[in-house]
């Protein structure tokens, strides 16, 4: 399955939006769709 992610490839560089290939859920696992999320501005420094 394909998904998009904001990835930090280097410290102190902007996040890059990339498309990733992920395996689907395995037996006994579930797939959860996240509809919204938040981020604190201080997360940019961790």
Tab-separated table of N, CA and C in Angstrom:
chain	number	residue	atom	x	y	z
A	1	UNK	N	0.853	-1.155	0.000
A	1	UNK	CA	0.000	0.000	0.000
A	1	UNK	C	0.900	1.219	0.000
A	2	UNK	N	0.461	2.270	-0.632
A	2	UNK	CA	1.234	3.505	-0.703
A	2	UNK	C	0.677	4.521	0.288
A	3	UNK	N	1.562	5.318	0.863
A	3	UNK	CA	1.171	6.382	1.777
A	3	UNK	C	2.146	7.534	1.621
A	4	UNK	N	1.769	8.685	2.098
A	4	UNK	CA	2.665	9.839	2.096
A	4	UNK	C	3.104	10.112	3.529
A	5	UNK	N	4.325	10.595	3.667
A	5	UNK	CA	4.857	10.889	4.996
A	5	UNK	C	5.756	12.111	4.927
A	6	UNK	N	5.782	12.868	6.010
A	6	UNK	CA	6.733	13.965	6.161
A	6	UNK	C	7.953	13.382	6.863
A	7	UNK	N	9.084	13.393	6.190
A	7	UNK	CA	10.275	12.702	6.683
A	7	UNK	C	11.403	13.701	6.925
A	8	UNK	N	12.085	13.544	8.052
A	8	UNK	CA	13.271	14.344	8.360
A	8	UNK	C	14.491	13.534	7.940
A	9	UNK	N	15.114	13.915	6.845
A	9	UNK	CA	16.303	13.216	6.376
A	9	UNK	C	17.574	13.748	7.034
A	10	UNK	N	17.550	15.024	7.454
A	10	UNK	CA	18.701	15.639	8.106
A	10	UNK	C	18.225	16.590	9.191
A	11	UNK	N	19.039	16.724	10.229
A	11	UNK	CA	18.728	17.687	11.287
A	11	UNK	C	18.795	19.106	10.729
A	12	UNK	N	17.915	19.953	11.219
A	12	UNK	CA	17.861	21.373	10.853
A	12	UNK	C	17.557	21.615	9.378
A	13	UNK	N	16.925	20.637	8.731
A	13	UNK	CA	16.468	20.786	7.348
A	13	UNK	C	14.957	20.627	7.348
A	14	UNK	N	14.264	21.232	6.380
A	14	UNK	CA	12.804	21.077	6.331
A	14	UNK	C	12.398	19.616	6.118
A	15	UNK	N	11.222	19.276	6.621
A	15	UNK	CA	10.669	17.950	6.353
A	15	UNK	C	10.379	17.837	4.863
A	16	UNK	N	10.507	16.636	4.326
A	16	UNK	CA	10.185	16.383	2.928
A	16	UNK	C	8.989	15.442	2.869
A	17	UNK	N	8.029	15.764	2.009
A	17	UNK	CA	6.876	14.887	1.797
A	17	UNK	C	7.283	13.849	0.759
A	18	UNK	N	7.232	12.583	1.144
A	18	UNK	CA	7.617	11.495	0.248
A	18	UNK	C	6.515	10.444	0.218
A	19	UNK	N	6.485	9.663	-0.849
A	19	UNK	CA	5.545	8.548	-0.955
A	19	UNK	C	6.290	7.274	-0.582
A	20	UNK	N	5.699	6.498	0.317
A	20	UNK	CA	6.318	5.273	0.808
A	20	UNK	C	5.453	4.068	0.486
A	21	UNK	N	6.094	2.928	0.293
A	21	UNK	CA	5.383	1.659	0.160
A	21	UNK	C	5.384	0.977	1.520
A	22	UNK	N	4.200	0.663	2.032
A	22	UNK	CA	4.074	-0.029	3.311
A	22	UNK	C	3.376	-1.357	3.106
A	23	UNK	N	3.751	-2.328	3.923
A	23	UNK	CA	3.034	-3.600	3.906
A	23	UNK	C	1.663	-3.388	4.533
A	24	UNK	N	0.673	-4.094	4.055
A	24	UNK	CA	-0.652	-4.035	4.658
A	24	UNK	C	-0.652	-4.754	5.994
A	25	UNK	N	-1.775	-4.669	6.717
A	25	UNK	CA	-1.847	-5.343	8.017
A	25	UNK	C	-1.718	-6.860	7.869
A	26	UNK	N	-1.066	-7.452	8.848
A	26	UNK	CA	-0.899	-8.905	8.877
A	26	UNK	C	-2.011	-9.506	9.722
A	27	UNK	N	-2.055	-10.817	9.805
A	27	UNK	CA	-3.074	-11.511	10.590
A	27	UNK	C	-3.060	-10.996	12.026
A	28	UNK	N	-4.219	-10.655	12.552
A	28	UNK	CA	-4.336	-10.168	13.915
A	28	UNK	C	-4.085	-8.678	14.063
A	29	UNK	N	-3.767	-7.982	12.961
A	29	UNK	CA	-3.542	-6.537	12.990
A	29	UNK	C	-4.703	-5.817	12.318
A	30	UNK	N	-4.814	-4.533	12.570
A	30	UNK	CA	-5.853	-3.725	11.929
A	30	UNK	C	-5.206	-2.499	11.298
A	31	UNK	N	-5.876	-1.928	10.330
A	31	UNK	CA	-5.445	-0.690	9.691
A	31	UNK	C	-6.334	0.430	10.204
A	32	UNK	N	-5.725	1.475	10.768
A	32	UNK	CA	-6.467	2.601	11.329
A	32	UNK	C	-6.232	3.815	10.445
A	33	UNK	N	-7.305	4.452	10.006
A	33	UNK	CA	-7.186	5.668	9.206
A	33	UNK	C	-7.206	6.876	10.136
A	34	UNK	N	-6.166	7.673	10.080
A	34	UNK	CA	-6.085	8.885	10.893
A	34	UNK	C	-6.668	10.025	10.077
A	35	UNK	N	-7.690	10.656	10.621
A	35	UNK	CA	-8.380	11.724	9.899
A	35	UNK	C	-7.766	13.096	10.170
A	36	UNK	N	-7.145	13.279	11.316
A	36	UNK	CA	-6.533	14.568	11.652
A	36	UNK	C	-5.478	14.345	12.722
A	37	UNK	N	-4.537	15.233	12.781
A	37	UNK	CA	-3.500	15.186	13.804
A	37	UNK	C	-2.995	16.601	14.044
A	38	UNK	N	-2.219	16.774	15.063
A	38	UNK	CA	-1.660	18.089	15.356
A	38	UNK	C	-0.184	17.969	15.657
A	39	UNK	N	0.482	19.090	15.612
A	39	UNK	CA	1.901	19.119	15.929
A	39	UNK	C	2.190	20.420	16.665
A	40	UNK	N	3.033	20.343	17.648
A	40	UNK	CA	3.440	21.526	18.410
A	40	UNK	C	4.661	22.142	17.726
A	41	UNK	N	4.744	23.453	17.702
A	41	UNK	CA	5.878	24.101	17.041
A	41	UNK	C	7.215	23.677	17.645
A	42	UNK	N	7.227	23.265	18.899
A	42	UNK	CA	8.486	22.833	19.514
A	42	UNK	C	8.942	21.476	18.991
A	43	UNK	N	8.044	20.708	18.366
A	43	UNK	CA	8.437	19.424	17.785
A	43	UNK	C	9.461	19.606	16.672
A	44	UNK	N	9.516	20.772	16.072
A	44	UNK	CA	10.480	21.034	15.002
A	44	UNK	C	11.911	21.039	15.529
A	45	UNK	N	12.082	21.121	16.849
A	45	UNK	CA	13.417	21.197	17.432
A	45	UNK	C	13.839	19.905	18.108
A	46	UNK	N	13.052	18.847	17.965
A	46	UNK	CA	13.401	17.578	18.607
A	46	UNK	C	13.738	16.527	17.586
